[in-house]
Amino acid sequence: PKSPASHPGPAEWELPRDPEEEGRSLLQNCSDHGLQTTMRPVPRVFQASWPSATARIMHYVRPGIDAWVVVGILVLCMLTSPAGDKDHPAWRLVRNNTFLFVWVPFWYRFCTGFIHFLLSLAILPSPVIYHEGPLLKYFPQWVLDMCHESFVLRQKNRPRLAAAGGITLQLTAPDGCVIDALYFRGANAALDGPTVIRFNGNAEAIELQDDILPRIYSTSGINFIMFNYRGVARSKFHAVWNSELLGHLLGLNRTPTKQGLVLDAWTVTEYALEELRVPCSKLVLVGHSIG
């Protein structure tokens, strides 16, 4: 727009450049792979340990409670049947304490398992809308139609991230879930140098990120890691008896969504601390939304 006649300055004001175009012009001459060959290679596979004894115990307690509830319900059915001796002390103990022995464990698992899972579908929808696992063939058609566009976009963007220097990592969580991650090495940066880990929002996938984001870090000499939560795209539960479906269902049963999210975050963080040996003073955790 023309400036007022009374205002000193140029007659024509320059319009600001498009930020994305300016960012690309700044990065187009930067090399993504100008690394010294003597540097330590990036470890691509990692097995995380349990963050605490409590987390490890609860991994086995949850299915144990499920088995307890099933057995308790079967016992109740036997108590209500006319057959059998109901005067045995063990039967009387169960009959007089049904609420404690059966219904308390049942409602605990019902709320922390099934209800928790239903709520997680709204709070963390990415394992559904970006799912590429065994449950995909059971999705209704309207869900598949809704997810088709994002699937095509993810398939298109993944090579762009690889071209930007992304190295695929397979990080196994303590409960066996394999986390898909991408590692971008900073220009002339050591593995134990400054490192940023990005935690996605509730409806994000790493394939939907623009390749400029990791380039900004890598060209500044900063290592950058981003990953998908379990159930999102290539992050999948470990197969059980060569069945991905069984492994997925058992994984959902053993590890509620909230605890699974924490284990995913712990796995990637431990990878940086233990495998890459990044000191805490050089590790930055960046979270977006639920991340």
PDB file of C-alpha atoms in Angstrom, residues 2-218:
ATOM      1  CA  LYS A   2       1.100   3.576  -0.653  1.00  0.00           C
ATOM      2  CA  SER A   3       2.291   5.494   2.392  1.00  0.00           C
ATOM      3  CA  PRO A   4       0.565   8.741   3.357  1.00  0.00           C
ATOM      4  CA  ALA A   5       2.121  11.846   1.816  1.00  0.00           C
ATOM      5  CA  SER A   6       2.853  13.293   5.253  1.00  0.00           C
ATOM      6  CA  HIS A   7       4.628  10.132   6.409  1.00  0.00           C
ATOM      7  CA  PRO A   8       8.330   9.936   5.583  1.00  0.00           C
ATOM      8  CA  GLY A   9       9.447   6.736   3.945  1.00  0.00           C
ATOM      9  CA  PRO A  10       9.275   4.866   0.679  1.00  0.00           C
ATOM     10  CA  ALA A  11       6.288   5.344  -1.534  1.00  0.00           C
ATOM     11  CA  GLU A  12       5.785   1.572  -1.810  1.00  0.00           C
ATOM     12  CA  TRP A  13       6.091  -0.777   1.161  1.00  0.00           C
ATOM     13  CA  GLU A  14       7.528  -4.228   0.498  1.00  0.00           C
ATOM     14  CA  LEU A  15       5.230  -7.075   1.427  1.00  0.00           C
ATOM     15  CA  PRO A  16       6.764  -9.534   3.929  1.00  0.00           C
ATOM     16  CA  ARG A  17       8.106 -12.756   2.467  1.00  0.00           C
ATOM     17  CA  ASP A  18       6.241 -15.972   3.008  1.00  0.00           C
ATOM     18  CA  PRO A  19       7.762 -17.584   6.160  1.00  0.00           C
ATOM     19  CA  GLU A  20       7.797 -21.062   4.650  1.00  0.00           C
ATOM     20  CA  GLU A  21       9.432 -19.841   1.449  1.00  0.00           C
ATOM     21  CA  GLU A  22      11.996 -17.901   3.448  1.00  0.00           C
ATOM     22  CA  GLY A  23      12.736 -20.958   5.578  1.00  0.00           C
ATOM     23  CA  ARG A  24      13.285 -23.107   2.511  1.00  0.00           C
ATOM     24  CA  SER A  25      15.617 -20.522   0.986  1.00  0.00           C
ATOM     25  CA  LEU A  26      17.685 -20.482   4.170  1.00  0.00           C
ATOM     26  CA  LEU A  27      17.953 -24.261   4.246  1.00  0.00           C
ATOM     27  CA  GLN A  28      18.349 -25.111   0.576  1.00  0.00           C
ATOM     28  CA  ASN A  29      22.131 -24.710   0.639  1.00  0.00           C
ATOM     29  CA  CYS A  30      22.587 -26.583   3.909  1.00  0.00           C
ATOM     30  CA  SER A  31      23.865 -30.153   3.822  1.00  0.00           C
ATOM     31  CA  ASP A  32      21.998 -32.787   5.818  1.00  0.00           C
ATOM     32  CA  HIS A  33      24.746 -35.374   5.644  1.00  0.00           C
ATOM     33  CA  GLY A  34      27.931 -33.356   6.104  1.00  0.00           C
ATOM     34  CA  LEU A  35      29.054 -35.628   8.949  1.00  0.00           C
ATOM     35  CA  GLN A  36      32.507 -36.882   9.687  1.00  0.00           C
ATOM     36  CA  THR A  37      32.983 -40.549   8.877  1.00  0.00           C
ATOM     37  CA  THR A  38      34.802 -41.137  12.165  1.00  0.00           C
ATOM     38  CA  MET A  39      31.666 -40.450  14.169  1.00  0.00           C
ATOM     39  CA  ARG A  40      29.929 -43.266  16.008  1.00  0.00           C
ATOM     40  CA  PRO A  41      27.044 -44.727  13.955  1.00  0.00           C
ATOM     41  CA  VAL A  42      23.485 -44.276  15.171  1.00  0.00           C
ATOM     42  CA  PRO A  43      22.138 -47.362  17.014  1.00  0.00           C
ATOM     43  CA  ARG A  44      18.891 -48.302  15.305  1.00  0.00           C
ATOM     44  CA  VAL A  45      17.557 -50.969  17.679  1.00  0.00           C
ATOM     45  CA  PHE A  46      17.027 -50.624  21.423  1.00  0.00           C
ATOM     46  CA  GLN A  47      15.303 -52.564  24.206  1.00  0.00           C
ATOM     47  CA  ALA A  48      14.112 -50.412  27.091  1.00  0.00           C
ATOM     48  CA  SER A  49      14.040 -51.515  30.706  1.00  0.00           C
ATOM     49  CA  TRP A  50      11.138 -51.068  33.093  1.00  0.00           C
ATOM     50  CA  PRO A  51      11.028 -47.582  34.633  1.00  0.00           C
ATOM     51  CA  SER A  52      10.068 -48.985  38.033  1.00  0.00           C
ATOM     52  CA  ALA A  53       9.309 -52.222  39.835  1.00  0.00           C
ATOM     53  CA  THR A  54       5.689 -51.102  40.237  1.00  0.00           C
ATOM     54  CA  ALA A  55       5.218 -50.701  36.484  1.00  0.00           C
ATOM     55  CA  ARG A  56       6.666 -54.150  35.884  1.00  0.00           C
ATOM     56  CA  ILE A  57       4.514 -55.811  38.546  1.00  0.00           C
ATOM     57  CA  MET A  58       1.318 -54.152  37.301  1.00  0.00           C
ATOM     58  CA  HIS A  59       2.045 -55.475  33.812  1.00  0.00           C
ATOM     59  CA  TYR A  60       1.408 -58.966  35.193  1.00  0.00           C
ATOM     60  CA  VAL A  61      -1.131 -58.020  37.869  1.00  0.00           C
ATOM     61  CA  ARG A  62      -3.702 -56.709  35.356  1.00  0.00           C
ATOM     62  CA  PRO A  63      -4.119 -59.985  33.418  1.00  0.00           C
ATOM     63  CA  GLY A  64      -3.912 -61.825  36.742  1.00  0.00           C
ATOM     64  CA  ILE A  65      -6.907 -59.880  38.036  1.00  0.00           C
ATOM     65  CA  ASP A  66      -8.773 -60.691  34.820  1.00  0.00           C
ATOM     66  CA  ALA A  67      -8.162 -64.399  35.374  1.00  0.00           C
ATOM     67  CA  TRP A  68      -9.220 -64.030  39.015  1.00  0.00           C
ATOM     68  CA  VAL A  69     -12.500 -62.388  37.979  1.00  0.00           C
ATOM     69  CA  VAL A  70     -13.264 -65.113  35.427  1.00  0.00           C
ATOM     70  CA  VAL A  71     -12.625 -67.833  37.996  1.00  0.00           C
ATOM     71  CA  GLY A  72     -14.702 -65.942  40.571  1.00  0.00           C
ATOM     72  CA  ILE A  73     -17.677 -65.693  38.223  1.00  0.00           C
ATOM     73  CA  LEU A  74     -17.431 -69.406  37.464  1.00  0.00           C
ATOM     74  CA  VAL A  75     -17.401 -70.154  41.192  1.00  0.00           C
ATOM     75  CA  LEU A  76     -20.491 -67.991  41.679  1.00  0.00           C
ATOM     76  CA  CYS A  77     -22.245 -69.940  38.946  1.00  0.00           C
ATOM     77  CA  MET A  78     -21.362 -73.160  40.728  1.00  0.00           C
ATOM     78  CA  LEU A  79     -22.655 -71.787  44.029  1.00  0.00           C
ATOM     79  CA  THR A  80     -26.011 -70.967  42.480  1.00  0.00           C
ATOM     80  CA  SER A  81     -26.353 -74.417  40.926  1.00  0.00           C
ATOM     81  CA  PRO A  82     -28.149 -77.156  42.908  1.00  0.00           C
ATOM     82  CA  ALA A  83     -25.310 -79.649  42.486  1.00  0.00           C
ATOM     83  CA  GLY A  84     -22.344 -79.860  44.827  1.00  0.00           C
ATOM     84  CA  ASP A  85     -21.704 -79.491  48.527  1.00  0.00           C
ATOM     85  CA  LYS A  86     -22.346 -75.863  49.538  1.00  0.00           C
ATOM     86  CA  ASP A  87     -21.549 -76.382  53.232  1.00  0.00           C
ATOM     87  CA  HIS A  88     -17.786 -76.599  52.797  1.00  0.00           C
ATOM     88  CA  PRO A  89     -15.954 -73.749  54.645  1.00  0.00           C
ATOM     89  CA  ALA A  90     -14.329 -72.584  51.404  1.00  0.00           C
ATOM     90  CA  TRP A  91     -17.707 -72.255  49.698  1.00  0.00           C
ATOM     91  CA  ARG A  92     -19.146 -70.356  52.647  1.00  0.00           C
ATOM     92  CA  LEU A  93     -16.154 -68.000  52.650  1.00  0.00           C
ATOM     93  CA  VAL A  94     -16.654 -67.144  48.993  1.00  0.00           C
ATOM     94  CA  ARG A  95     -20.438 -66.885  49.305  1.00  0.00           C
ATOM     95  CA  ASN A  96     -20.241 -64.538  52.286  1.00  0.00           C
ATOM     96  CA  ASN A  97     -17.577 -62.321  50.704  1.00  0.00           C
ATOM     97  CA  THR A  98     -18.684 -62.216  47.080  1.00  0.00           C
ATOM     98  CA  PHE A  99     -18.401 -58.433  46.876  1.00  0.00           C
ATOM     99  CA  LEU A 100     -14.794 -58.466  48.090  1.00  0.00           C
ATOM    100  CA  PHE A 101     -13.575 -61.500  46.147  1.00  0.00           C
ATOM    101  CA  VAL A 102     -15.365 -60.978  42.841  1.00  0.00           C
ATOM    102  CA  TRP A 103     -17.067 -57.642  42.328  1.00  0.00           C
ATOM    103  CA  VAL A 104     -14.317 -55.343  43.607  1.00  0.00           C
ATOM    104  CA  PRO A 105     -11.725 -56.824  41.184  1.00  0.00           C
ATOM    105  CA  PHE A 106     -14.341 -56.881  38.416  1.00  0.00           C
ATOM    106  CA  TRP A 107     -15.259 -53.206  38.703  1.00  0.00           C
ATOM    107  CA  TYR A 108     -11.620 -52.224  39.110  1.00  0.00           C
ATOM    108  CA  ARG A 109     -10.670 -53.858  35.813  1.00  0.00           C
ATOM    109  CA  PHE A 110     -13.874 -52.727  34.129  1.00  0.00           C
ATOM    110  CA  CYS A 111     -13.127 -49.079  34.930  1.00  0.00           C
ATOM    111  CA  THR A 112      -9.347 -49.119  34.440  1.00  0.00           C
ATOM    112  CA  GLY A 113      -9.593 -51.345  31.377  1.00  0.00           C
ATOM    113  CA  PHE A 114     -12.759 -51.069  29.313  1.00  0.00           C
ATOM    114  CA  ILE A 115     -13.969 -47.601  30.387  1.00  0.00           C
ATOM    115  CA  HIS A 116     -10.403 -46.295  30.228  1.00  0.00           C
ATOM    116  CA  PHE A 117     -10.122 -47.643  26.673  1.00  0.00           C
ATOM    117  CA  LEU A 118     -13.363 -45.971  25.557  1.00  0.00           C
ATOM    118  CA  LEU A 119     -12.300 -42.629  27.020  1.00  0.00           C
ATOM    119  CA  SER A 120      -8.885 -42.939  25.386  1.00  0.00           C
ATOM    120  CA  LEU A 121     -10.511 -43.149  21.947  1.00  0.00           C
ATOM    121  CA  ALA A 122     -11.667 -39.548  22.394  1.00  0.00           C
ATOM    122  CA  ILE A 123      -8.620 -38.273  24.280  1.00  0.00           C
ATOM    123  CA  LEU A 124      -6.021 -39.981  22.083  1.00  0.00           C
ATOM    124  CA  PRO A 125      -7.621 -40.775  18.692  1.00  0.00           C
ATOM    125  CA  SER A 126      -4.352 -41.197  16.773  1.00  0.00           C
ATOM    126  CA  PRO A 127      -4.149 -44.997  17.374  1.00  0.00           C
ATOM    127  CA  VAL A 128      -7.481 -45.222  15.524  1.00  0.00           C
ATOM    128  CA  ILE A 129      -7.229 -42.650  12.746  1.00  0.00           C
ATOM    129  CA  TYR A 130      -3.585 -43.538  11.966  1.00  0.00           C
ATOM    130  CA  HIS A 131      -3.833 -47.265  12.664  1.00  0.00           C
ATOM    131  CA  GLU A 132      -1.998 -49.590  10.257  1.00  0.00           C
ATOM    132  CA  GLY A 133      -2.164 -52.744  12.348  1.00  0.00           C
ATOM    133  CA  PRO A 134      -4.309 -55.878  12.450  1.00  0.00           C
ATOM    134  CA  LEU A 135      -7.506 -54.097  13.524  1.00  0.00           C
ATOM    135  CA  LEU A 136      -7.661 -52.093  10.305  1.00  0.00           C
ATOM    136  CA  LYS A 137      -9.652 -54.737   8.427  1.00  0.00           C
ATOM    137  CA  TYR A 138     -12.339 -54.640  11.123  1.00  0.00           C
ATOM    138  CA  PHE A 139     -12.912 -50.885  10.855  1.00  0.00           C
ATOM    139  CA  PRO A 140     -16.258 -49.810   9.353  1.00  0.00           C
ATOM    140  CA  GLN A 141     -16.112 -48.336   5.882  1.00  0.00           C
ATOM    141  CA  TRP A 142     -16.882 -44.789   7.005  1.00  0.00           C
ATOM    142  CA  VAL A 143     -13.849 -44.863   9.311  1.00  0.00           C
ATOM    143  CA  LEU A 144     -11.660 -46.172   6.484  1.00  0.00           C
ATOM    144  CA  ASP A 145     -12.904 -43.413   4.191  1.00  0.00           C
ATOM    145  CA  MET A 146     -12.160 -40.817   6.848  1.00  0.00           C
ATOM    146  CA  CYS A 147      -8.624 -42.145   7.386  1.00  0.00           C
ATOM    147  CA  HIS A 148      -7.758 -42.690   3.716  1.00  0.00           C
ATOM    148  CA  GLU A 149      -6.523 -39.160   3.044  1.00  0.00           C
ATOM    149  CA  SER A 150      -4.191 -39.126   6.046  1.00  0.00           C
ATOM    150  CA  PHE A 151      -2.868 -42.570   5.075  1.00  0.00           C
ATOM    151  CA  VAL A 152      -1.950 -41.362   1.586  1.00  0.00           C
ATOM    152  CA  LEU A 153      -0.353 -38.238   3.037  1.00  0.00           C
ATOM    153  CA  ARG A 154       1.737 -40.271   5.486  1.00  0.00           C
ATOM    154  CA  GLN A 155       2.949 -42.562   2.718  1.00  0.00           C
ATOM    155  CA  LYS A 156       3.928 -39.521   0.679  1.00  0.00           C
ATOM    156  CA  ASN A 157       5.699 -37.646   3.468  1.00  0.00           C
ATOM    157  CA  ARG A 158       7.744 -40.526   4.880  1.00  0.00           C
ATOM    158  CA  PRO A 159      10.310 -40.468   2.017  1.00  0.00           C
ATOM    159  CA  ARG A 160      10.612 -36.700   2.402  1.00  0.00           C
ATOM    160  CA  LEU A 161      11.588 -37.127   6.039  1.00  0.00           C
ATOM    161  CA  ALA A 162      14.096 -39.799   5.066  1.00  0.00           C
ATOM    162  CA  ALA A 163      15.539 -37.452   2.450  1.00  0.00           C
ATOM    163  CA  ALA A 164      15.919 -34.833   5.179  1.00  0.00           C
ATOM    164  CA  GLY A 165      18.241 -37.208   7.030  1.00  0.00           C
ATOM    165  CA  GLY A 166      15.733 -39.250   9.023  1.00  0.00           C
ATOM    166  CA  ILE A 167      17.101 -42.573  10.271  1.00  0.00           C
ATOM    167  CA  THR A 168      14.462 -45.150  11.193  1.00  0.00           C
ATOM    168  CA  LEU A 169      14.710 -46.531  14.731  1.00  0.00           C
ATOM    169  CA  GLN A 170      12.987 -49.532  16.276  1.00  0.00           C
ATOM    170  CA  LEU A 171      12.735 -48.968  20.001  1.00  0.00           C
ATOM    171  CA  THR A 172      11.116 -51.763  21.988  1.00  0.00           C
ATOM    172  CA  ALA A 173       9.185 -50.691  25.062  1.00  0.00           C
ATOM    173  CA  PRO A 174       9.410 -52.754  28.267  1.00  0.00           C
ATOM    174  CA  ASP A 175       6.063 -54.419  27.524  1.00  0.00           C
ATOM    175  CA  GLY A 176       7.181 -55.485  24.035  1.00  0.00           C
ATOM    176  CA  CYS A 177       5.589 -52.744  21.936  1.00  0.00           C
ATOM    177  CA  VAL A 178       7.860 -51.645  19.077  1.00  0.00           C
ATOM    178  CA  ILE A 179       8.025 -47.856  18.779  1.00  0.00           C
ATOM    179  CA  ASP A 180       8.704 -46.364  15.358  1.00  0.00           C
ATOM    180  CA  ALA A 181      10.990 -43.338  15.594  1.00  0.00           C
ATOM    181  CA  LEU A 182      13.067 -41.122  13.323  1.00  0.00           C
ATOM    182  CA  TYR A 183      16.479 -39.796  14.300  1.00  0.00           C
ATOM    183  CA  PHE A 184      17.950 -36.719  12.629  1.00  0.00           C
ATOM    184  CA  ARG A 185      21.607 -36.170  13.336  1.00  0.00           C
ATOM    185  CA  GLY A 186      22.798 -32.628  13.745  1.00  0.00           C
ATOM    186  CA  ALA A 187      25.426 -31.308  11.356  1.00  0.00           C
ATOM    187  CA  ASN A 188      28.837 -32.348  12.734  1.00  0.00           C
ATOM    188  CA  ALA A 189      27.134 -33.296  16.012  1.00  0.00           C
ATOM    189  CA  ALA A 190      28.161 -36.190  18.223  1.00  0.00           C
ATOM    190  CA  LEU A 191      25.566 -38.709  19.376  1.00  0.00           C
ATOM    191  CA  ASP A 192      25.920 -37.454  22.936  1.00  0.00           C
ATOM    192  CA  GLY A 193      25.573 -33.845  21.828  1.00  0.00           C
ATOM    193  CA  PRO A 194      22.543 -31.589  22.326  1.00  0.00           C
ATOM    194  CA  THR A 195      19.437 -33.639  21.547  1.00  0.00           C
ATOM    195  CA  VAL A 196      15.754 -32.728  21.300  1.00  0.00           C
ATOM    196  CA  ILE A 197      12.950 -35.298  21.660  1.00  0.00           C
ATOM    197  CA  ARG A 198       9.522 -34.232  20.453  1.00  0.00           C
ATOM    198  CA  PHE A 199       6.365 -35.757  21.921  1.00  0.00           C
ATOM    199  CA  ASN A 200       3.380 -35.610  19.569  1.00  0.00           C
ATOM    200  CA  GLY A 201      -0.054 -34.254  20.280  1.00  0.00           C
ATOM    201  CA  ASN A 202      -3.092 -36.490  20.615  1.00  0.00           C
ATOM    202  CA  ALA A 203      -3.921 -36.599  16.881  1.00  0.00           C
ATOM    203  CA  GLU A 204      -0.463 -36.386  15.354  1.00  0.00           C
ATOM    204  CA  ALA A 205       1.898 -38.709  13.539  1.00  0.00           C
ATOM    205  CA  ILE A 206       5.529 -38.064  12.675  1.00  0.00           C
ATOM    206  CA  GLU A 207       4.780 -38.578   8.978  1.00  0.00           C
ATOM    207  CA  LEU A 208       2.517 -35.524   9.076  1.00  0.00           C
ATOM    208  CA  GLN A 209       5.352 -33.243  10.184  1.00  0.00           C
ATOM    209  CA  ASP A 210       6.921 -30.956   7.623  1.00  0.00           C
ATOM    210  CA  ASP A 211      10.523 -31.832   6.819  1.00  0.00           C
ATOM    211  CA  ILE A 212      11.548 -28.270   7.675  1.00  0.00           C
ATOM    212  CA  LEU A 213      11.134 -28.994  11.406  1.00  0.00           C
ATOM    213  CA  PRO A 214      13.952 -31.580  11.663  1.00  0.00           C
ATOM    214  CA  ARG A 215      16.107 -29.565   9.244  1.00  0.00           C
ATOM    215  CA  ILE A 216      15.972 -26.552  11.542  1.00  0.00           C
ATOM    216  CA  TYR A 217      17.444 -28.644  14.354  1.00  0.00           C
ATOM    217  CA  SER A 218      19.951 -30.641  12.305  1.00  0.00           C
TER     218      SER A 218
END
